[in-house]
Amino acid sequence: MTTFSMKNAVCVLIFSLCSSSVSSSQAKPSPGTPASSQSTRLTVDATHAPEKILHAQLQIPVVPGENTLVYPKWIPGEHGPTGPIVDLTGLQFFANGQRLQWRRDLKEMYTFRLTVPQGVKTLDARLDLVMPAPPEGFSSGASATAQLDVVSWNQLVLYAPGKPTDQIYFTASLKLPEGWHYGTALPVSGESNGQINFQTVSLTELVDSPVIAGKHFRRVPLTPQGPIQHFIDMASDSDAALEMPSETIDEYKRLVAETGALFGARHYRDYHFLLTLSDHTAHFGLEHHESSDDRVAERTIIDDDARWVAAGLLPHEMTHSWNGKYRRPKGLATPDYQQPMEGDLLWVYEGLTQYLGFILTARSGLWTTRQFQDETAETAAALDHTVGRTWRPLQDTADAAQILYGSAAEFEGWRRSVDYYPEGFLIWLEADTLIRQKTNGQKSMNDFCHLFHGGQNTPPTVQTYVFDDIVNTLNQVVPNDWRKFLRDRLDTYGPGAPLGGITNGGWKLVYDENASELTKALEKNRHTVDARFSIGLTLDNKGAIRDVIMNSIAWNAGIAPGMELVAVNGRKFSPEILREALKAAKGNGPNVELLVVNGDFYKTYTLNYHDGEKYAHLVRDESKPDILSEIIKPLARQ
Ligand SMILES: [Zn+2]
């Protein structure tokens, strides 16, 4: 999964069995798929999606007597109990036309009980999903606009607990507003009367296969030559926003080729990027085996800056098809959606995905070498200024993932956020440089990926792993004390971020007065001002202070997150006024005076700061080979 966070420059670029066994998240209709009479029939009416309500009818096979039904709570890829239970409305049950009473469990809000009369084999259920959702969040965040909708099936189903969702079957159909088109990885059996009828699949596969639909829709085939098809299915609030430049399409074609070269096998039948372009939906990415739900601002692919700032999103989410879906930590491979997930290996699930996603972004040409370097510098500098590491080791950010995704931006540096994404990038970069050093460039993380994620092409399936499997596979690539390497980086308190990958890679993290192209693009796209590495402040372009780095000059003066900067040196705040004041203060210049409002009270803070603006960059260390550039060279034949 990917969330968009201010601290971690790019979208932190922000979704069983024992470790050696293979689970059967069978995706395709297999010989074991039951007759449709044994499956729940699910009919979703999305014709009112623009009014933010979806209607669903379910025909659920039941046995008479006491029945329990549950609504999915722990959503794959979201690593937390994020099923939108509060928006489940209109719930009614009928048997033979008679309405049945139901009662919710008093301790588990996602569980419902009812008594089915004798002789009844099929329970009729009706429910509505209302979508007043805020623009924040993941799949339970805003999903529908006047022009488009993303249907996440987990939000529209009830099921009887007790069996793995691999063994519960659904036959779904979907009705869309007239004139809308759709994209999905879910196999279609046919269309009639404006209704799309899908093949009978397991509940696992249904939840793994959302549908994107809209009035403004475009499908871009990436590998028409086959044998495995890849598509970008785009829905937007306008036709203009769908005009992906042809060179960008070529770069996504190269991305597909580069994933093949990196992993050596694919574990899907075909793959759909479901790309939503809207200013009125939540913005994030959520991975699935055969698709990804990728949501960005409307003009992202037609605005040069916005396009490259978001360029890491699709490579990240596609990487998850291998790292996260096919290979999944045992604690995240729960048999159904009610059992809690354990996030302790998210520094692999998300951290290695962050690393591989970024290098794939560069290898495919979606980023230039400079853009990759800027991103690396930004990641490293942000983490090197994360004071929260003095109390919270990286491991705890993964252990606490289910509560950290929803945490506020305020005090993020002291609390720490889902740092296993960006710090995972640094750790896996360091591992890659070490492997290359120890083998004189003969081996790399590419070999790890072949061993760990490759094998034969398969349909979607899950192979779980534990910590020791990571250590053992690294040792297969090159013997080293990998356990100590990893634990040292997961369990300790700093002082700074792990920067060995940058220094081993032949580069140095430095600061100067010139904002990188990445910093400028981020400030423009996110409407923010980045003064973290100078006075310790992050704020929006209206002056609202998001975070203050603890022990920075602003923090020590008494400025805190949640306050608002209203004037600089007696003049009304603007981003330019603040930057000019920092420049003017350099050397023998005047102190910087910040007028700040805290609730109803104004106060002036004087910063005795004379070092000027500071922004992060990588510069070459000519005493060492340039491994960093070697890492991002394309692997696939052009
Ligand atoms: Zn992810």
Coordinates of N, CA, C and O in Angstrom, one line a residue, residues 357-514:
G357 N 10.4 -0.7 -5.8 CA 9.5 0.2 -6.6 C 10.3 1.4 -7.1 O 10.2 1.8 -8.2
F358 N 11.2 1.9 -6.2 CA 12.0 3.1 -6.6 C 13.0 2.7 -7.7 O 13.2 3.5 -8.7
I359 N 13.7 1.6 -7.5 CA 14.7 1.3 -8.5 C 14.0 0.9 -9.9 O 14.5 1.2 -10.9
L360 N 12.8 0.3 -9.8 CA 12.1 0.0 -11.0 C 11.6 1.3 -11.7 O 11.6 1.4 -12.9
T361 N 11.3 2.3 -10.9 CA 10.8 3.6 -11.4 C 12.0 4.2 -12.3 O 11.8 4.8 -13.3
A362 N 13.2 4.1 -11.7 CA 14.4 4.6 -12.4 C 14.7 3.8 -13.6 O 15.0 4.3 -14.7
R363 N 14.7 2.4 -13.4 CA 15.1 1.5 -14.5 C 14.2 1.7 -15.7 O 14.6 1.5 -16.8
S364 N 12.9 2.0 -15.4 CA 11.9 2.0 -16.6 C 11.9 3.4 -17.2 O 11.3 3.6 -18.2
G365 N 12.7 4.4 -16.6 CA 12.7 5.7 -17.2 C 11.7 6.7 -16.7 O 11.6 7.8 -17.1
L366 N 10.8 6.2 -15.8 CA 9.8 7.1 -15.2 C 10.4 8.2 -14.4 O 9.9 9.3 -14.2
W367 N 11.6 7.9 -13.9 CA 12.5 8.9 -13.2 C 13.8 9.0 -14.0 O 14.3 7.9 -14.4
T368 N 14.4 10.2 -14.0 CA 15.7 10.3 -14.5 C 16.7 9.9 -13.3 O 16.2 9.7 -12.2
T369 N 17.9 9.7 -13.6 CA 18.9 9.4 -12.6 C 18.9 10.5 -11.5 O 18.9 10.2 -10.3
R370 N 18.8 11.7 -11.9 CA 18.8 12.8 -11.0 C 17.5 12.8 -10.1 O 17.6 13.0 -8.9
Q371 N 16.4 12.4 -10.6 CA 15.2 12.3 -9.8 C 15.3 11.2 -8.8 O 14.9 11.4 -7.7
F372 N 15.9 10.1 -9.2 CA 16.1 9.0 -8.2 C 17.0 9.5 -7.1 O 16.8 9.2 -5.9
Q373 N 18.1 10.2 -7.5 CA 19.0 10.7 -6.5 C 18.4 11.7 -5.5 O 18.6 11.6 -4.3
D374 N 17.5 12.6 -6.1 CA 16.8 13.5 -5.3 C 15.9 12.8 -4.3 O 15.8 13.2 -3.1
E375 N 15.2 11.8 -4.8 CA 14.3 11.0 -3.9 C 15.1 10.3 -2.8 O 14.7 10.3 -1.6
T376 N 16.2 9.7 -3.2 CA 17.1 9.1 -2.2 C 17.6 10.1 -1.1 O 17.5 9.8 0.1
A377 N 18.0 11.2 -1.6 CA 18.5 12.3 -0.6 C 17.4 12.7 0.3 O 17.6 12.8 1.5
E378 N 16.2 12.9 -0.3 CA 15.0 13.3 0.5 C 14.7 12.3 1.6 O 14.5 12.6 2.8
T379 N 14.6 11.0 1.2 CA 14.3 10.0 2.1 C 15.3 9.9 3.2 O 15.0 9.9 4.4
A380 N 16.6 10.0 2.9 CA 17.7 9.8 3.9 C 17.7 11.0 4.8 O 17.8 10.8 6.0
A381 N 17.5 12.2 4.3 CA 17.6 13.4 5.1 C 16.4 13.4 6.1 O 16.5 13.8 7.3
A382 N 15.2 13.1 5.6 CA 14.0 13.1 6.5 C 14.2 12.1 7.6 O 14.0 12.5 8.8
L383 N 14.7 10.9 7.3 CA 14.9 9.9 8.4 C 16.0 10.3 9.3 O 16.0 10.0 10.5
D384 N 17.1 11.0 8.8 CA 18.2 11.4 9.6 C 17.8 12.5 10.6 O 18.5 12.7 11.6
H385 N 16.7 13.1 10.3 CA 16.1 14.2 11.2 C 14.9 13.7 12.0 O 14.2 14.5 12.6
T386 N 14.7 12.4 12.0 CA 13.5 11.8 12.7 C 14.0 11.5 14.2 O 14.6 10.5 14.5
V387 N 13.7 12.5 15.1 CA 14.2 12.3 16.4 C 13.5 11.2 17.2 O 14.0 10.6 18.1
G388 N 12.3 10.8 16.7 CA 11.5 9.7 17.3 C 12.3 8.4 17.4 O 12.0 7.5 18.2
R389 N 13.3 8.3 16.6 CA 14.1 7.0 16.6 C 14.8 6.8 17.9 O 15.3 5.7 18.2
T390 N 15.0 7.9 18.7 CA 15.7 7.8 20.0 C 14.8 7.0 21.0 O 15.3 6.6 22.0
W391 N 13.5 6.9 20.8 CA 12.7 6.1 21.7 C 12.0 4.9 21.0 O 11.7 3.9 21.6
R392 N 11.8 5.1 19.7 CA 11.0 4.1 19.0 C 11.9 3.4 17.9 O 12.2 4.1 16.9
P393 N 12.3 2.2 18.1 CA 13.0 1.5 17.0 C 12.2 1.3 15.8 O 10.9 1.2 15.9
L394 N 12.8 1.1 14.6 CA 12.1 0.9 13.4 C 11.1 -0.3 13.5 O 10.0 -0.3 13.0
Q395 N 11.6 -1.3 14.2 CA 10.7 -2.5 14.4 C 9.3 -2.2 14.9 O 8.3 -2.7 14.5
D396 N 9.3 -1.2 15.9 CA 8.0 -0.9 16.5 C 7.1 -0.1 15.5 O 5.9 -0.1 15.7
T397 N 7.7 0.6 14.5 CA 6.8 1.2 13.6 C 6.0 0.2 12.8 O 4.9 0.4 12.4
A398 N 6.7 -1.0 12.5 CA 6.0 -2.1 11.8 C 5.0 -2.8 12.8 O 3.8 -3.0 12.4
D399 N 5.5 -3.1 14.0 CA 4.6 -3.7 14.9 C 3.3 -2.9 15.2 O 2.2 -3.5 15.4
A400 N 3.4 -1.6 15.1 CA 2.3 -0.7 15.4 C 1.6 -0.2 14.2 O 0.9 0.8 14.2
A401 N 1.9 -0.8 13.0 CA 1.3 -0.3 11.8 C -0.1 0.0 11.8 O -0.6 1.0 11.3
Q402 N -0.9 -0.9 12.4 CA -2.3 -0.8 12.4 C -2.8 0.5 13.1 O -3.9 0.9 12.8
I403 N -2.0 1.1 14.0 CA -2.5 2.4 14.6 C -1.7 3.5 14.0 O -2.1 4.7 14.2
L404 N -0.6 3.3 13.3 CA 0.2 4.4 12.8 C -0.3 5.0 11.5 O -0.1 6.2 11.2
Y405 N -1.0 4.2 10.7 CA -1.5 4.7 9.4 C -2.4 5.9 9.5 O -2.4 6.8 8.7
G406 N -3.2 5.9 10.6 CA -4.1 7.0 10.8 C -3.6 8.1 11.6 O -4.4 9.0 12.0
S407 N -2.3 8.1 11.9 CA -1.9 9.2 12.9 C -1.7 10.5 12.2 O -1.6 10.6 11.0
A408 N -1.8 11.6 13.0 CA -1.8 12.9 12.5 C -0.4 13.3 12.0 O 0.6 12.7 12.4
A409 N -0.3 14.3 11.2 CA 1.0 14.8 10.7 C 1.7 15.5 11.9 O 2.9 15.6 11.9
E410 N 0.9 16.1 12.8 CA 1.5 16.9 13.9 C 2.3 15.9 14.8 O 1.8 14.8 15.1
F411 N 3.5 16.3 15.2 CA 4.4 15.5 16.0 C 4.8 14.2 15.3 O 5.3 13.2 16.0
E412 N 4.8 14.1 14.0 CA 5.1 12.9 13.3 C 6.6 12.6 13.5 O 7.0 11.4 13.7
G413 N 7.5 13.6 13.6 CA 8.9 13.3 13.7 C 9.2 12.7 15.1 O 10.2 12.0 15.2
W414 N 8.4 13.1 16.1 CA 8.7 12.5 17.4 C 8.0 11.2 17.6 O 8.5 10.2 18.2
R415 N 6.7 11.1 17.1 CA 6.0 9.9 17.2 C 6.6 8.8 16.3 O 6.6 7.6 16.7
R416 N 7.1 9.2 15.2 CA 7.4 8.4 14.0 C 6.1 7.9 13.4 O 5.1 7.8 14.0
S417 N 6.3 7.7 12.0 CA 5.1 7.2 11.3 C 5.4 5.8 10.7 O 6.1 5.1 11.4
V418 N 4.8 5.5 9.6 CA 5.0 4.2 9.0 C 6.4 4.2 8.4 O 6.6 4.0 7.2
D419 N 7.4 4.4 9.2 CA 8.8 4.6 8.7 C 9.4 3.4 8.0 O 10.5 3.5 7.4
Y420 N 8.8 2.2 8.2 CA 9.3 1.0 7.5 C 9.3 1.1 6.0 O 9.9 0.4 5.3
Y421 N 8.5 2.1 5.5 CA 8.6 2.3 4.0 C 10.0 3.0 3.7 O 10.8 2.4 3.0
P422 N 10.2 4.2 4.1 CA 11.4 4.9 3.7 C 12.6 4.3 4.3 O 13.7 4.2 3.6
E423 N 12.6 3.9 5.5 CA 13.8 3.3 6.1 C 14.0 1.9 5.6 O 15.2 1.5 5.5
G424 N 12.9 1.2 5.2 CA 13.1 0.0 4.5 C 13.9 0.2 3.2 O 14.8 -0.6 2.8
F425 N 13.6 1.3 2.5 CA 14.3 1.6 1.3 C 15.8 1.7 1.6 O 16.6 1.1 0.9
L426 N 16.1 2.4 2.7 CA 17.6 2.6 3.0 C 18.2 1.3 3.4 O 19.4 1.0 3.0
I427 N 17.5 0.5 4.1 CA 18.1 -0.8 4.6 C 18.3 -1.7 3.4 O 19.4 -2.4 3.3
W428 N 17.4 -1.8 2.5 CA 17.5 -2.7 1.4 C 18.5 -2.2 0.4 O 19.2 -3.0 -0.3
L429 N 18.6 -0.9 0.3 CA 19.7 -0.3 -0.6 C 21.0 -0.7 0.0 O 22.0 -1.1 -0.8
E430 N 21.2 -0.6 1.3 CA 22.5 -1.0 1.9 C 22.7 -2.5 1.7 O 23.9 -2.8 1.4
A431 N 21.7 -3.3 1.8 CA 21.9 -4.7 1.6 C 22.4 -5.0 0.1 O 23.3 -5.8 -0.1
D432 N 21.8 -4.3 -0.8 CA 22.1 -4.4 -2.2 C 23.6 -4.0 -2.4 O 24.3 -4.7 -3.1
T433 N 24.0 -2.9 -1.9 CA 25.4 -2.4 -2.1 C 26.4 -3.4 -1.4 O 27.4 -3.7 -2.0
L434 N 26.0 -4.0 -0.3 CA 26.9 -5.0 0.4 C 27.1 -6.2 -0.4 O 28.2 -6.7 -0.6
I435 N 25.9 -6.7 -1.0 CA 26.0 -7.9 -1.8 C 26.9 -7.6 -3.0 O 27.8 -8.4 -3.4
R436 N 26.8 -6.5 -3.6 CA 27.5 -6.1 -4.8 C 29.0 -6.0 -4.4 O 29.9 -6.4 -5.2
Q437 N 29.3 -5.4 -3.3 CA 30.7 -5.3 -2.9 C 31.3 -6.6 -2.6 O 32.5 -6.9 -3.0
K438 N 30.6 -7.5 -1.9 CA 31.1 -8.8 -1.5 C 31.3 -9.7 -2.7 O 32.1 -10.7 -2.6
T439 N 30.6 -9.5 -3.8 CA 30.7 -10.4 -4.9 C 31.3 -9.7 -6.1 O 31.2 -10.2 -7.2
N440 N 32.0 -8.6 -5.9 CA 32.6 -7.8 -7.0 C 31.6 -7.6 -8.1 O 31.9 -7.7 -9.3
G441 N 30.4 -7.3 -7.7 CA 29.3 -6.9 -8.7 C 28.7 -8.1 -9.4 O 27.9 -7.9 -10.3
Q442 N 29.1 -9.3 -9.0 CA 28.5 -10.5 -9.6 C 27.1 -10.8 -9.2 O 26.3 -11.4 -9.9
K443 N 26.8 -10.4 -7.9 CA 25.4 -10.7 -7.4 C 24.8 -9.4 -6.8 O 25.5 -8.4 -6.6
S444 N 23.5 -9.4 -6.6 CA 22.8 -8.2 -6.2 C 21.5 -8.6 -5.6 O 21.1 -9.8 -5.6
M445 N 20.7 -7.6 -5.2 CA 19.3 -7.9 -4.8 C 18.5 -8.5 -5.9 O 17.4 -9.1 -5.7
N446 N 18.9 -8.3 -7.2 CA 18.2 -8.9 -8.3 C 18.2 -10.5 -8.1 O 17.2 -11.1 -8.4
D447 N 19.3 -11.0 -7.6 CA 19.4 -12.4 -7.4 C 18.5 -12.9 -6.2 O 17.8 -13.9 -6.3
F448 N 18.4 -12.0 -5.2 CA 17.5 -12.3 -4.1 C 16.1 -12.4 -4.7 O 15.3 -13.3 -4.3
C449 N 15.7 -11.4 -5.5 CA 14.3 -11.4 -6.0 C 14.0 -12.6 -6.9 O 12.9 -13.2 -6.8
H450 N 15.0 -13.1 -7.7 CA 14.8 -14.3 -8.5 C 14.5 -15.5 -7.6 O 13.6 -16.3 -7.8
L451 N 15.3 -15.6 -6.5 CA 15.2 -16.7 -5.6 C 13.9 -16.6 -4.8 O 13.2 -17.6 -4.6
F452 N 13.6 -15.4 -4.3 CA 12.5 -15.3 -3.3 C 11.2 -15.1 -4.0 O 10.1 -15.6 -3.5
H453 N 11.1 -14.4 -5.1 CA 9.8 -14.1 -5.7 C 9.6 -14.8 -7.1 O 8.6 -14.6 -7.7
G454 N 10.6 -15.5 -7.6 CA 10.5 -15.9 -9.0 C 9.9 -17.3 -9.1 O 8.8 -17.5 -8.8
G455 N 10.8 -18.3 -9.6 CA 10.3 -19.6 -9.9 C 9.5 -19.7 -11.2 O 10.0 -19.1 -12.2
Q456 N 8.5 -20.4 -11.2 CA 7.7 -20.6 -12.4 C 6.5 -19.6 -12.5 O 6.1 -19.1 -11.4
N457 N 6.1 -19.2 -13.6 CA 4.8 -18.4 -13.7 C 3.7 -19.2 -13.1 O 3.6 -20.4 -13.3
T458 N 2.9 -18.5 -12.3 CA 1.7 -19.2 -11.7 C 0.6 -18.2 -11.7 O 0.8 -17.0 -11.8
P459 N -0.7 -18.7 -11.5 CA -1.8 -17.8 -11.2 C -1.6 -17.4 -9.8 O -0.7 -17.8 -9.1
P460 N -2.4 -16.4 -9.3 CA -2.3 -15.9 -7.9 C -2.2 -17.1 -6.9 O -3.1 -18.0 -6.9
T461 N -1.3 -17.0 -6.0 CA -1.1 -18.0 -5.0 C -0.3 -17.3 -3.9 O 0.4 -16.3 -4.2
V462 N -0.3 -17.8 -2.7 CA 0.4 -17.2 -1.6 C 1.5 -18.2 -1.0 O 1.2 -19.3 -0.7
Q463 N 2.7 -17.7 -0.9 CA 3.7 -18.4 -0.2 C 4.1 -17.5 1.0 O 4.6 -16.4 0.8
T464 N 3.9 -18.0 2.2 CA 4.2 -17.2 3.3 C 5.7 -17.4 3.7 O 6.3 -18.3 3.3
Y465 N 6.1 -16.4 4.5 CA 7.5 -16.5 5.0 C 7.6 -15.9 6.4 O 6.7 -15.2 6.9
V466 N 8.7 -16.2 7.1 CA 9.0 -15.7 8.4 C 10.4 -15.0 8.3 O 11.1 -15.1 7.2
F467 N 10.8 -14.4 9.4 CA 12.1 -13.7 9.4 C 13.3 -14.5 8.9 O 14.1 -14.1 8.1
D468 N 13.3 -15.8 9.4 CA 14.5 -16.6 9.0 C 14.5 -16.9 7.5 O 15.6 -17.1 7.0
D469 N 13.4 -16.9 6.8 CA 13.4 -17.1 5.4 C 14.1 -16.0 4.7 O 14.8 -16.2 3.6
I470 N 14.0 -14.8 5.2 CA 14.7 -13.6 4.6 C 16.2 -13.8 4.8 O 17.0 -13.7 3.8
V471 N 16.6 -14.2 6.0 CA 18.0 -14.3 6.3 C 18.6 -15.5 5.5 O 19.7 -15.3 4.9
N472 N 17.9 -16.6 5.4 CA 18.4 -17.7 4.6 C 18.5 -17.4 3.1 O 19.5 -17.8 2.5
T473 N 17.6 -16.7 2.6 CA 17.7 -16.3 1.1 C 18.8 -15.4 0.9 O 19.6 -15.5 -0.1
L474 N 19.0 -14.4 1.8 CA 20.2 -13.5 1.7 C 21.5 -14.3 1.7 O 22.4 -14.0 0.9
N475 N 21.5 -15.3 2.6 CA 22.7 -16.1 2.7 C 23.0 -17.0 1.5 O 24.1 -17.3 1.1
Q476 N 21.9 -17.3 0.8 CA 22.0 -18.0 -0.5 C 22.7 -17.2 -1.5 O 23.4 -17.7 -2.4
V477 N 22.4 -15.9 -1.5 CA 22.9 -14.9 -2.4 C 24.4 -14.7 -2.1 O 25.3 -14.9 -3.0
V478 N 24.7 -14.4 -0.9 CA 26.1 -14.3 -0.4 C 26.1 -14.4 1.1 O 25.4 -13.8 1.8
P479 N 27.0 -15.3 1.6 CA 27.0 -15.5 3.0 C 27.5 -14.3 3.8 O 28.4 -13.6 3.3
N480 N 26.8 -14.0 4.8 CA 27.1 -12.8 5.7 C 26.3 -13.0 6.9 O 25.3 -13.8 7.0
D481 N 26.6 -12.2 8.0 CA 25.7 -12.3 9.2 C 24.5 -11.4 9.0 O 24.4 -10.3 9.5
W482 N 23.6 -11.8 8.1 CA 22.5 -11.0 7.7 C 21.5 -10.8 8.9 O 20.8 -9.8 9.0
R483 N 21.4 -11.8 9.8 CA 20.6 -11.7 10.9 C 21.0 -10.4 11.8 O 20.2 -9.6 12.1
K484 N 22.3 -10.3 12.0 CA 22.8 -9.2 12.8 C 22.6 -7.9 12.0 O 22.2 -6.9 12.5
F485 N 22.9 -7.9 10.7 CA 22.7 -6.8 9.8 C 21.3 -6.2 10.0 O 21.1 -5.0 10.2
L486 N 20.3 -7.1 9.9 CA 18.9 -6.7 9.9 C 18.5 -6.2 11.3 O 17.9 -5.2 11.5
R487 N 18.9 -7.1 12.3 CA 18.4 -6.7 13.7 C 19.1 -5.4 14.2 O 18.4 -4.7 14.9
D488 N 20.3 -5.2 13.8 CA 21.0 -3.9 14.2 C 20.2 -2.7 13.7 O 20.2 -1.7 14.3
R489 N 19.6 -2.9 12.5 CA 18.9 -1.8 11.9 C 17.4 -1.7 12.3 O 16.8 -0.6 12.2
L490 N 16.9 -2.8 12.8 CA 15.5 -2.8 13.2 C 15.3 -2.5 14.7 O 14.3 -2.0 15.1
D491 N 16.3 -2.8 15.5 CA 16.1 -2.8 17.0 C 16.8 -1.7 17.7 O 16.7 -1.6 18.9
T492 N 17.6 -0.9 17.0 CA 18.4 0.1 17.7 C 17.8 1.5 17.6 O 16.8 1.7 16.9
Y493 N 18.5 2.4 18.2 CA 17.9 3.8 18.4 C 18.7 4.9 17.7 O 18.7 6.0 18.1
G494 N 19.4 4.6 16.7 CA 20.2 5.6 16.0 C 21.6 5.7 16.5 O 22.2 4.7 16.9
P495 N 22.2 6.9 16.5 CA 21.6 8.2 16.5 C 21.0 8.6 15.2 O 19.9 9.2 15.2
G496 N 21.5 8.4 14.1 CA 21.0 8.8 12.8 C 20.3 7.7 12.0 O 20.2 6.6 12.5
A497 N 20.0 8.0 10.8 CA 19.4 7.0 9.9 C 20.5 6.1 9.3 O 21.6 6.5 9.3
P498 N 20.1 4.9 8.9 CA 21.1 4.0 8.3 C 21.4 4.5 6.9 O 20.7 4.3 5.9
L499 N 22.6 5.1 6.7 CA 23.0 5.7 5.4 C 24.0 4.9 4.7 O 24.6 5.4 3.7
G500 N 24.3 3.7 5.2 CA 25.4 2.9 4.6 C 25.2 2.6 3.1 O 26.1 2.5 2.3
G501 N 23.9 2.5 2.7 CA 23.7 2.2 1.3 C 24.1 3.4 0.4 O 24.6 3.2 -0.7
I502 N 24.0 4.6 0.9 CA 24.4 5.8 0.1 C 25.9 5.9 0.1 O 26.5 6.0 -1.0
T503 N 26.5 5.7 1.2 CA 28.0 5.8 1.3 C 28.7 4.6 0.6 O 29.6 4.8 -0.2
N504 N 28.2 3.4 0.8 CA 28.7 2.3 0.0 C 28.5 2.5 -1.5 O 29.3 2.0 -2.3
G505 N 27.4 3.1 -1.8 CA 27.0 3.3 -3.2 C 27.9 4.4 -3.9 O 27.7 4.6 -5.1
G506 N 28.8 5.0 -3.2 CA 29.6 6.0 -3.8 C 29.1 7.4 -3.8 O 29.5 8.2 -4.6
W507 N 28.2 7.7 -2.8 CA 27.6 9.0 -2.8 C 27.6 9.5 -1.3 O 27.8 8.8 -0.4
K508 N 27.4 10.8 -1.2 CA 27.3 11.4 0.1 C 26.0 12.3 0.3 O 25.6 12.9 -0.7
L509 N 25.4 12.3 1.4 CA 24.3 13.1 1.7 C 24.8 14.5 2.2 O 25.5 14.5 3.2
V510 N 24.4 15.5 1.5 CA 24.9 16.9 1.9 C 23.7 17.8 1.8 O 22.6 17.5 1.3
Y511 N 23.9 19.0 2.4 CA 22.9 20.0 2.4 C 23.4 21.3 1.8 O 24.6 21.7 2.1
D512 N 22.6 22.0 1.0 CA 23.0 23.3 0.6 C 21.8 24.2 0.5 O 20.7 23.8 0.9
E513 N 22.0 25.4 -0.1 CA 20.9 26.4 0.0 C 19.9 26.3 -1.2 O 18.9 27.0 -1.2
N514 N 20.2 25.4 -2.1 CA 19.3 25.2 -3.3 C 18.4 24.0 -3.2 O 18.9 22.9 -3.0

